[in-house]
Each structure stands twice: as C-alpha cells, then as structure tokens.
Amino acid sequence: MDMLNRVALVTGATRGIGRAIAQHLLNQGFELAVFGRNQDLLAEWESQSVVALAVDVSDAAQVDAAVHEILQRWGRIDVAVNNAGITRDGLLMRMSDDDWETVLKTNLTGVFNVCRAVIRPMIKQRSGRIVNVASVVGIAGNAGQVNYAASKAGVIGLTKSLAKEVASRNILVNAVAPGYIDTDMTRALTEEQRAVLLKHIPLQRTGQPEDVAKLVGFLVSEDNQYITGQVIRCDGGLMI
Ligand code: NDP
C-alpha cells in the first residue's frame, strides 16, 4: 500500500531511542501515534500532527483504549514499535519485589499488552510489522540487572513465538538489541566506566538513538519482506 497511508505506533517516544524512532518514521511519511507518560514531552509531538497519548504500557486497559483511539482515527495500524522500557538495577540478593515486578511489568507485560491490542487489526489487514526493543543484556545477561535481563530475554522469546504465530498473515515480528546508546538511561555512567566500556566496543563509540532508529526503520519498511523472528544487535560490535 501507499507509504503515505501507513500508520505507525511507537511506545516510549517522549525521550531517547523511542523519540528518535518516532521522528524517523514521521520523516518516512508514516501517520504516527506515540505513547508515553510525561505530559509536557508528549505535548511537543502534538505540534507535528502526531497523535500523542498518555499511556502507561503496563496497564492493559490504557493500552486497549489508546489502540482503539488510533483505529477510530485511521482505521488501521501497520507498524507497532515496542520501545518503552525502564531499569531498576541492583544485585539479586538485595532486589526488592517492587523493583523486580515493576521492571517485568513495564518491559515485558507492556510489550505483551501492545502486541495483543494491535494483532487483531493486523490479522484483519493481512499485513503488519512489529519491532520490539530488547537489549544485548537480554542475550548475554549482566550482573546487577537480573530483572532487566529477564524482561529483555522474555521479550526475545515473545518476539520469536509471535513471529511464528502470525507469519501466515504476512505480519513480520522482530526484535532489535541495542548495546550502549547515549540516552537518559545510560547517562549515569562515570567517565571511568565509559572509558572501560569503549575498550570493548570495536567501533570505539557509544551508539546514538538514530543508529537504532534507522535499523527499526528498515525492519518496518516495505524493503523488509523476508526477515521475521530475528534479534538484530545494534551495538558497535560489542558482542562479536
Ligand atoms: P529512556 O529512559 O531515555 O526513555 C524511556 C522511554 O520509555 C521514555 O519515553 C519513557 O516515557 C518511556 N516509558 C517508560 N516506562 C513507560 C511506561 N510504563 N509506559 C509508557 N512509556 C514508558 O530510555 P532509552 O531511550 O535509553 O531506552 C529505550 C528502550 O531501549 C528501552 O526499552 C531500553 O530498555 C532499550 N535499551 C536501551 C539501551 C541504551 O543503551 N540506552 C540499550 C539497550 C536497550 P516517559 O518519560 O513519558 O515515562
């Protein structure tokens, strides 16, 4: 179908990687809806004719209502990018129930909620593209991040299973696994930690949100017809 009529949804688009993905898709000509929680940052999208909705992805009722609103407006949904995510780091032996549950609920249940809400219209359309933002930590693990790593490994399992469920309906489902990308989430690194990190990245720089956005842009584009169920790393070679 004509690119200009395609409708995309990006979660967690108020900042960081999600914001860059949303801007990239907007530049590509998508009709765009974004989810986030920060009202002031959401309002910045409205000036660009984007439908910006205050949605906590961990709340299924909020997600269902917002997807309904998108369908009322455009009658279809072609692309869903599940990007919203948080960290609550700490060693397992000291991790609170709340830190475990909040991260799983946002990072994994949030992806489930959005996928379940968009899959029926995509099946009806017999086309769709879903990209879930995982992490290299979901593949390799990371000390101090059992909750985050478990949530991202869960996202990878969900992605592969859903890809198999809906492939016959021409819906492609993939995950991207960023390495270290410069956003609020990673800005807490000290200069010393950053220097150590760079030694492990063959491309010798941390990533920019746009590096991930361009990969997502390809995966949801008409140029991608034969890639599904994959986890594509965007990490400067960190995990080679
Ligand atoms: P940021 O902290 O910069 O941004 C997170 C975004 O997620 C914000 O827009 C925030 O919106 C949104 N968000 C968080 N919780 C919710 C929620 N419950 N409902 C709706 N929106 C929510 O993070 P990044 O841009 O760095 O990360 C984006 C994704 O990329 C995450 O899934 C993260 O795990 C993943 N990732 C990041 C890496 C990195 O190096 N930065 C590496 C690997 C993966 P608001 O502020 O409005 O609440």
PDB file of N, CA and C in Angstrom, residues 63-143:
ATOM      1  N   VAL A  63      -3.786   0.685  27.335  1.00  0.00           N
ATOM      2  CA  VAL A  63      -3.267   0.324  26.007  1.00  0.00           C
ATOM      3  C   VAL A  63      -4.425   0.023  25.059  1.00  0.00           C
ATOM      4  N   ASP A  64      -5.379  -0.780  25.513  1.00  0.00           N
ATOM      5  CA  ASP A  64      -6.525  -1.150  24.658  1.00  0.00           C
ATOM      6  C   ASP A  64      -7.293   0.101  24.231  1.00  0.00           C
ATOM      7  N   ALA A  65      -7.525   1.008  25.177  1.00  0.00           N
ATOM      8  CA  ALA A  65      -8.292   2.222  24.861  1.00  0.00           C
ATOM      9  C   ALA A  65      -7.542   3.084  23.851  1.00  0.00           C
ATOM     10  N   ALA A  66      -6.221   3.180  24.002  1.00  0.00           N
ATOM     11  CA  ALA A  66      -5.429   4.026  23.098  1.00  0.00           C
ATOM     12  C   ALA A  66      -5.363   3.422  21.694  1.00  0.00           C
ATOM     13  N   VAL A  67      -5.221   2.112  21.608  1.00  0.00           N
ATOM     14  CA  VAL A  67      -5.190   1.469  20.280  1.00  0.00           C
ATOM     15  C   VAL A  67      -6.559   1.633  19.614  1.00  0.00           C
ATOM     16  N   HIS A  68      -7.604   1.544  20.407  1.00  0.00           N
ATOM     17  CA  HIS A  68      -8.962   1.767  19.880  1.00  0.00           C
ATOM     18  C   HIS A  68      -9.055   3.179  19.275  1.00  0.00           C
ATOM     19  N   GLU A  69      -8.475   4.141  19.988  1.00  0.00           N
ATOM     20  CA  GLU A  69      -8.496   5.536  19.503  1.00  0.00           C
ATOM     21  C   GLU A  69      -7.761   5.679  18.160  1.00  0.00           C
ATOM     22  N   ILE A  70      -6.636   4.986  18.036  1.00  0.00           N
ATOM     23  CA  ILE A  70      -5.863   5.024  16.777  1.00  0.00           C
ATOM     24  C   ILE A  70      -6.701   4.424  15.641  1.00  0.00           C
ATOM     25  N   LEU A  71      -7.367   3.320  15.944  1.00  0.00           N
ATOM     26  CA  LEU A  71      -8.180   2.649  14.914  1.00  0.00           C
ATOM     27  C   LEU A  71      -9.387   3.499  14.523  1.00  0.00           C
ATOM     28  N   GLN A  72      -9.956   4.203  15.510  1.00  0.00           N
ATOM     29  CA  GLN A  72     -11.082   5.098  15.202  1.00  0.00           C
ATOM     30  C   GLN A  72     -10.640   6.181  14.227  1.00  0.00           C
ATOM     31  N   ARG A  73      -9.411   6.666  14.439  1.00  0.00           N
ATOM     32  CA  ARG A  73      -8.918   7.784  13.633  1.00  0.00           C
ATOM     33  C   ARG A  73      -8.483   7.371  12.225  1.00  0.00           C
ATOM     34  N   TRP A  74      -7.711   6.292  12.142  1.00  0.00           N
ATOM     35  CA  TRP A  74      -7.117   5.942  10.849  1.00  0.00           C
ATOM     36  C   TRP A  74      -7.670   4.634  10.247  1.00  0.00           C
ATOM     37  N   GLY A  75      -8.347   3.842  11.078  1.00  0.00           N
ATOM     38  CA  GLY A  75      -8.947   2.605  10.582  1.00  0.00           C
ATOM     39  C   GLY A  75      -7.964   1.472  10.349  1.00  0.00           C
ATOM     40  N   ARG A  76      -6.714   1.675  10.689  1.00  0.00           N
ATOM     41  CA  ARG A  76      -5.734   0.614  10.508  1.00  0.00           C
ATOM     42  C   ARG A  76      -4.505   0.893  11.367  1.00  0.00           C
ATOM     43  N   ILE A  77      -3.693  -0.134  11.531  1.00  0.00           N
ATOM     44  CA  ILE A  77      -2.409   0.054  12.219  1.00  0.00           C
ATOM     45  C   ILE A  77      -1.409  -0.888  11.548  1.00  0.00           C
ATOM     46  N   ASP A  78      -0.392  -0.307  10.968  1.00  0.00           N
ATOM     47  CA  ASP A  78       0.542  -1.088  10.152  1.00  0.00           C
ATOM     48  C   ASP A  78       1.808  -1.467  10.899  1.00  0.00           C
ATOM     49  N   VAL A  79       2.220  -0.606  11.815  1.00  0.00           N
ATOM     50  CA  VAL A  79       3.515  -0.792  12.486  1.00  0.00           C
ATOM     51  C   VAL A  79       3.362  -0.520  13.978  1.00  0.00           C
ATOM     52  N   ALA A  80       3.911  -1.418  14.801  1.00  0.00           N
ATOM     53  CA  ALA A  80       3.988  -1.142  16.241  1.00  0.00           C
ATOM     54  C   ALA A  80       5.427  -1.345  16.688  1.00  0.00           C
ATOM     55  N   VAL A  81       5.982  -0.327  17.313  1.00  0.00           N
ATOM     56  CA  VAL A  81       7.343  -0.426  17.854  1.00  0.00           C
ATOM     57  C   VAL A  81       7.252  -0.349  19.368  1.00  0.00           C
ATOM     58  N   ASN A  82       7.569  -1.457  20.015  1.00  0.00           N
ATOM     59  CA  ASN A  82       7.539  -1.523  21.475  1.00  0.00           C
ATOM     60  C   ASN A  82       8.908  -1.133  22.013  1.00  0.00           C
ATOM     61  N   ASN A  83       9.004   0.120  22.397  1.00  0.00           N
ATOM     62  CA  ASN A  83      10.288   0.654  22.845  1.00  0.00           C
ATOM     63  C   ASN A  83      10.302   1.006  24.338  1.00  0.00           C
ATOM     64  N   ALA A  84       9.150   1.303  24.931  1.00  0.00           N
ATOM     65  CA  ALA A  84       9.108   1.767  26.329  1.00  0.00           C
ATOM     66  C   ALA A  84       9.833   0.777  27.233  1.00  0.00           C
ATOM     67  N   GLY A  85      10.685   1.289  28.088  1.00  0.00           N
ATOM     68  CA  GLY A  85      11.406   0.394  28.990  1.00  0.00           C
ATOM     69  C   GLY A  85      12.072   1.169  30.109  1.00  0.00           C
ATOM     70  N   ILE A  86      12.322   0.471  31.232  1.00  0.00           N
ATOM     71  CA  ILE A  86      12.960   1.088  32.393  1.00  0.00           C
ATOM     72  C   ILE A  86      14.010   0.146  32.980  1.00  0.00           C
ATOM     73  N   THR A  87      14.878   0.717  33.813  1.00  0.00           N
ATOM     74  CA  THR A  87      15.804  -0.103  34.603  1.00  0.00           C
ATOM     75  C   THR A  87      15.583   0.195  36.089  1.00  0.00           C
ATOM     76  N   ARG A  88      15.777  -0.789  36.906  1.00  0.00           N
ATOM     77  CA  ARG A  88      15.842  -0.627  38.385  1.00  0.00           C
ATOM     78  C   ARG A  88      16.939  -1.566  38.842  1.00  0.00           C
ATOM     79  N   ASP A  89      18.191  -1.133  38.674  1.00  0.00           N
ATOM     80  CA  ASP A  89      19.328  -2.036  38.852  1.00  0.00           C
ATOM     81  C   ASP A  89      19.646  -2.331  40.320  1.00  0.00           C
ATOM     82  N   GLY A  90      20.235  -3.488  40.551  1.00  0.00           N
ATOM     83  CA  GLY A  90      20.689  -3.871  41.883  1.00  0.00           C
ATOM     84  C   GLY A  90      20.995  -5.356  41.900  1.00  0.00           C
ATOM     85  N   LEU A  91      21.814  -5.750  42.870  1.00  0.00           N
ATOM     86  CA  LEU A  91      22.137  -7.177  42.964  1.00  0.00           C
ATOM     87  C   LEU A  91      20.919  -7.974  43.411  1.00  0.00           C
ATOM     88  N   LEU A  92      20.804  -9.185  42.902  1.00  0.00           N
ATOM     89  CA  LEU A  92      19.629 -10.027  43.192  1.00  0.00           C
ATOM     90  C   LEU A  92      19.372 -10.145  44.692  1.00  0.00           C
ATOM     91  N   MET A  93      20.432 -10.346  45.478  1.00  0.00           N
ATOM     92  CA  MET A  93      20.180 -10.623  46.901  1.00  0.00           C
ATOM     93  C   MET A  93      19.587  -9.424  47.635  1.00  0.00           C
ATOM     94  N   ARG A  94      19.710  -8.241  47.018  1.00  0.00           N
ATOM     95  CA  ARG A  94      19.132  -7.063  47.670  1.00  0.00           C
ATOM     96  C   ARG A  94      17.934  -6.506  46.901  1.00  0.00           C
ATOM     97  N   MET A  95      17.515  -7.191  45.840  1.00  0.00           N
ATOM     98  CA  MET A  95      16.459  -6.624  44.987  1.00  0.00           C
ATOM     99  C   MET A  95      15.080  -6.756  45.632  1.00  0.00           C
ATOM    100  N   SER A  96      14.347  -5.667  45.654  1.00  0.00           N
ATOM    101  CA  SER A  96      13.002  -5.696  46.258  1.00  0.00           C
ATOM    102  C   SER A  96      11.999  -6.320  45.290  1.00  0.00           C
ATOM    103  N   ASP A  97      10.883  -6.791  45.835  1.00  0.00           N
ATOM    104  CA  ASP A  97       9.802  -7.314  44.995  1.00  0.00           C
ATOM    105  C   ASP A  97       9.365  -6.236  44.014  1.00  0.00           C
ATOM    106  N   ASP A  98       9.311  -5.009  44.509  1.00  0.00           N
ATOM    107  CA  ASP A  98       8.816  -3.920  43.670  1.00  0.00           C
ATOM    108  C   ASP A  98       9.739  -3.668  42.475  1.00  0.00           C
ATOM    109  N   ASP A  99      11.055  -3.700  42.703  1.00  0.00           N
ATOM    110  CA  ASP A  99      11.993  -3.484  41.592  1.00  0.00           C
ATOM    111  C   ASP A  99      11.899  -4.611  40.563  1.00  0.00           C
ATOM    112  N   TRP A 100      11.686  -5.826  41.032  1.00  0.00           N
ATOM    113  CA  TRP A 100      11.516  -6.963  40.114  1.00  0.00           C
ATOM    114  C   TRP A 100      10.216  -6.796  39.308  1.00  0.00           C
ATOM    115  N   GLU A 101       9.124  -6.590  40.039  1.00  0.00           N
ATOM    116  CA  GLU A 101       7.812  -6.584  39.379  1.00  0.00           C
ATOM    117  C   GLU A 101       7.613  -5.383  38.457  1.00  0.00           C
ATOM    118  N   THR A 102       8.093  -4.226  38.880  1.00  0.00           N
ATOM    119  CA  THR A 102       7.878  -3.023  38.063  1.00  0.00           C
ATOM    120  C   THR A 102       8.610  -3.132  36.729  1.00  0.00           C
ATOM    121  N   VAL A 103       9.829  -3.660  36.760  1.00  0.00           N
ATOM    122  CA  VAL A 103      10.596  -3.799  35.509  1.00  0.00           C
ATOM    123  C   VAL A 103       9.950  -4.841  34.594  1.00  0.00           C
ATOM    124  N   LEU A 104       9.554  -5.975  35.160  1.00  0.00           N
ATOM    125  CA  LEU A 104       8.890  -7.007  34.326  1.00  0.00           C
ATOM    126  C   LEU A 104       7.579  -6.487  33.761  1.00  0.00           C
ATOM    127  N   LYS A 105       6.846  -5.759  34.568  1.00  0.00           N
ATOM    128  CA  LYS A 105       5.518  -5.277  34.144  1.00  0.00           C
ATOM    129  C   LYS A 105       5.637  -4.238  33.022  1.00  0.00           C
ATOM    130  N   THR A 106       6.633  -3.399  33.117  1.00  0.00           N
ATOM    131  CA  THR A 106       6.808  -2.376  32.079  1.00  0.00           C
ATOM    132  C   THR A 106       7.443  -2.995  30.830  1.00  0.00           C
ATOM    133  N   ASN A 107       8.571  -3.669  31.015  1.00  0.00           N
ATOM    134  CA  ASN A 107       9.369  -4.095  29.856  1.00  0.00           C
ATOM    135  C   ASN A 107       8.813  -5.322  29.133  1.00  0.00           C
ATOM    136  N   LEU A 108       8.188  -6.226  29.878  1.00  0.00           N
ATOM    137  CA  LEU A 108       7.699  -7.458  29.237  1.00  0.00           C
ATOM    138  C   LEU A 108       6.173  -7.461  29.097  1.00  0.00           C
ATOM    139  N   THR A 109       5.462  -7.229  30.202  1.00  0.00           N
ATOM    140  CA  THR A 109       3.994  -7.206  30.105  1.00  0.00           C
ATOM    141  C   THR A 109       3.559  -6.050  29.199  1.00  0.00           C
ATOM    142  N   GLY A 110       4.308  -4.949  29.227  1.00  0.00           N
ATOM    143  CA  GLY A 110       3.985  -3.814  28.352  1.00  0.00           C
ATOM    144  C   GLY A 110       4.030  -4.221  26.879  1.00  0.00           C
ATOM    145  N   VAL A 111       5.026  -4.997  26.500  1.00  0.00           N
ATOM    146  CA  VAL A 111       5.140  -5.468  25.107  1.00  0.00           C
ATOM    147  C   VAL A 111       3.974  -6.408  24.786  1.00  0.00           C
ATOM    148  N   PHE A 112       3.667  -7.302  25.735  1.00  0.00           N
ATOM    149  CA  PHE A 112       2.524  -8.211  25.549  1.00  0.00           C
ATOM    150  C   PHE A 112       1.231  -7.416  25.345  1.00  0.00           C
ATOM    151  N   ASN A 113       1.006  -6.414  26.200  1.00  0.00           N
ATOM    152  CA  ASN A 113      -0.241  -5.632  26.124  1.00  0.00           C
ATOM    153  C   ASN A 113      -0.401  -4.984  24.754  1.00  0.00           C
ATOM    154  N   VAL A 114       0.674  -4.384  24.252  1.00  0.00           N
ATOM    155  CA  VAL A 114       0.576  -3.675  22.962  1.00  0.00           C
ATOM    156  C   VAL A 114       0.431  -4.683  21.823  1.00  0.00           C
ATOM    157  N   CYS A 115       1.212  -5.767  21.864  1.00  0.00           N
ATOM    158  CA  CYS A 115       1.106  -6.775  20.790  1.00  0.00           C
ATOM    159  C   CYS A 115      -0.314  -7.334  20.732  1.00  0.00           C
ATOM    160  N   ARG A 116      -0.892  -7.629  21.893  1.00  0.00           N
ATOM    161  CA  ARG A 116      -2.244  -8.213  21.901  1.00  0.00           C
ATOM    162  C   ARG A 116      -3.265  -7.210  21.350  1.00  0.00           C
ATOM    163  N   ALA A 117      -3.049  -5.933  21.640  1.00  0.00           N
ATOM    164  CA  ALA A 117      -4.014  -4.926  21.179  1.00  0.00           C
ATOM    165  C   ALA A 117      -3.936  -4.691  19.670  1.00  0.00           C
ATOM    166  N   VAL A 118      -2.736  -4.812  19.092  1.00  0.00           N
ATOM    167  CA  VAL A 118      -2.605  -4.478  17.657  1.00  0.00           C
ATOM    168  C   VAL A 118      -2.740  -5.701  16.747  1.00  0.00           C
ATOM    169  N   ILE A 119      -2.658  -6.897  17.310  1.00  0.00           N
ATOM    170  CA  ILE A 119      -2.529  -8.061  16.424  1.00  0.00           C
ATOM    171  C   ILE A 119      -3.832  -8.362  15.667  1.00  0.00           C
ATOM    172  N   ARG A 120      -4.985  -8.118  16.313  1.00  0.00           N
ATOM    173  CA  ARG A 120      -6.251  -8.420  15.640  1.00  0.00           C
ATOM    174  C   ARG A 120      -6.440  -7.547  14.393  1.00  0.00           C
ATOM    175  N   PRO A 121      -6.279  -6.214  14.516  1.00  0.00           N
ATOM    176  CA  PRO A 121      -6.379  -5.403  13.288  1.00  0.00           C
ATOM    177  C   PRO A 121      -5.336  -5.776  12.240  1.00  0.00           C
ATOM    178  N   MET A 122      -4.135  -6.129  12.666  1.00  0.00           N
ATOM    179  CA  MET A 122      -3.109  -6.521  11.677  1.00  0.00           C
ATOM    180  C   MET A 122      -3.510  -7.812  10.967  1.00  0.00           C
ATOM    181  N   ILE A 123      -4.078  -8.751  11.720  1.00  0.00           N
ATOM    182  CA  ILE A 123      -4.516 -10.022  11.113  1.00  0.00           C
ATOM    183  C   ILE A 123      -5.625  -9.744  10.099  1.00  0.00           C
ATOM    184  N   LYS A 124      -6.541  -8.853  10.473  1.00  0.00           N
ATOM    185  CA  LYS A 124      -7.633  -8.497   9.548  1.00  0.00           C
ATOM    186  C   LYS A 124      -7.079  -7.875   8.270  1.00  0.00           C
ATOM    187  N   GLN A 125      -6.060  -7.027   8.429  1.00  0.00           N
ATOM    188  CA  GLN A 125      -5.439  -6.360   7.263  1.00  0.00           C
ATOM    189  C   GLN A 125      -4.593  -7.322   6.429  1.00  0.00           C
ATOM    190  N   ARG A 126      -4.225  -8.427   7.083  1.00  0.00           N
ATOM    191  CA  ARG A 126      -3.273  -9.371   6.488  1.00  0.00           C
ATOM    192  C   ARG A 126      -1.942  -8.710   6.174  1.00  0.00           C
ATOM    193  N   SER A 127      -1.543  -7.810   7.041  1.00  0.00           N
ATOM    194  CA  SER A 127      -0.198  -7.226   6.938  1.00  0.00           C
ATOM    195  C   SER A 127       0.109  -6.496   8.245  1.00  0.00           C
ATOM    196  N   GLY A 128       1.383  -6.412   8.546  1.00  0.00           N
ATOM    197  CA  GLY A 128       1.804  -5.682   9.735  1.00  0.00           C
ATOM    198  C   GLY A 128       3.277  -5.907  10.020  1.00  0.00           C
ATOM    199  N   ARG A 129       3.819  -4.985  10.804  1.00  0.00           N
ATOM    200  CA  ARG A 129       5.224  -5.092  11.215  1.00  0.00           C
ATOM    201  C   ARG A 129       5.297  -4.718  12.697  1.00  0.00           C
ATOM    202  N   ILE A 130       5.905  -5.606  13.477  1.00  0.00           N
ATOM    203  CA  ILE A 130       6.124  -5.297  14.895  1.00  0.00           C
ATOM    204  C   ILE A 130       7.619  -5.377  15.170  1.00  0.00           C
ATOM    205  N   VAL A 131       8.143  -4.369  15.856  1.00  0.00           N
ATOM    206  CA  VAL A 131       9.540  -4.421  16.296  1.00  0.00           C
ATOM    207  C   VAL A 131       9.567  -4.185  17.804  1.00  0.00           C
ATOM    208  N   ASN A 132      10.187  -5.091  18.516  1.00  0.00           N
ATOM    209  CA  ASN A 132      10.323  -4.970  19.963  1.00  0.00           C
ATOM    210  C   ASN A 132      11.766  -4.604  20.308  1.00  0.00           C
ATOM    211  N   VAL A 133      11.922  -3.605  21.152  1.00  0.00           N
ATOM    212  CA  VAL A 133      13.279  -3.191  21.530  1.00  0.00           C
ATOM    213  C   VAL A 133      13.708  -4.026  22.738  1.00  0.00           C
ATOM    214  N   ALA A 134      14.629  -4.943  22.498  1.00  0.00           N
ATOM    215  CA  ALA A 134      15.173  -5.788  23.574  1.00  0.00           C
ATOM    216  C   ALA A 134      16.464  -5.128  24.064  1.00  0.00           C
ATOM    217  N   SER A 135      17.522  -5.913  24.227  1.00  0.00           N
ATOM    218  CA  SER A 135      18.819  -5.373  24.663  1.00  0.00           C
ATOM    219  C   SER A 135      19.850  -6.484  24.543  1.00  0.00           C
ATOM    220  N   VAL A 136      21.101  -6.112  24.347  1.00  0.00           N
ATOM    221  CA  VAL A 136      22.159  -7.134  24.378  1.00  0.00           C
ATOM    222  C   VAL A 136      22.189  -7.834  25.737  1.00  0.00           C
ATOM    223  N   VAL A 137      21.720  -7.132  26.773  1.00  0.00           N
ATOM    224  CA  VAL A 137      21.677  -7.711  28.122  1.00  0.00           C
ATOM    225  C   VAL A 137      20.685  -8.885  28.186  1.00  0.00           C
ATOM    226  N   GLY A 138      19.673  -8.854  27.350  1.00  0.00           N
ATOM    227  CA  GLY A 138      18.717  -9.962  27.277  1.00  0.00           C
ATOM    228  C   GLY A 138      19.318 -11.199  26.641  1.00  0.00           C
ATOM    229  N   ILE A 139      20.439 -11.028  25.939  1.00  0.00           N
ATOM    230  CA  ILE A 139      21.126 -12.153  25.303  1.00  0.00           C
ATOM    231  C   ILE A 139      22.260 -12.648  26.213  1.00  0.00           C
ATOM    232  N   ALA A 140      23.034 -11.697  26.727  1.00  0.00           N
ATOM    233  CA  ALA A 140      24.261 -12.074  27.436  1.00  0.00           C
ATOM    234  C   ALA A 140      24.136 -12.044  28.955  1.00  0.00           C
ATOM    235  N   GLY A 141      23.074 -11.371  29.493  1.00  0.00           N
ATOM    236  CA  GLY A 141      22.974 -11.177  30.941  1.00  0.00           C
ATOM    237  C   GLY A 141      23.902 -10.071  31.404  1.00  0.00           C
ATOM    238  N   ASN A 142      23.673  -9.567  32.614  1.00  0.00           N
ATOM    239  CA  ASN A 142      24.528  -8.516  33.156  1.00  0.00           C
ATOM    240  C   ASN A 142      24.376  -8.488  34.669  1.00  0.00           C
ATOM    241  N   ALA A 143      25.485  -8.558  35.377  1.00  0.00           N
ATOM    242  CA  ALA A 143      25.431  -8.503  36.839  1.00  0.00           C
ATOM    243  C   ALA A 143      24.761  -7.201  37.267  1.00  0.00           C
TER     244      ALA A 143
END
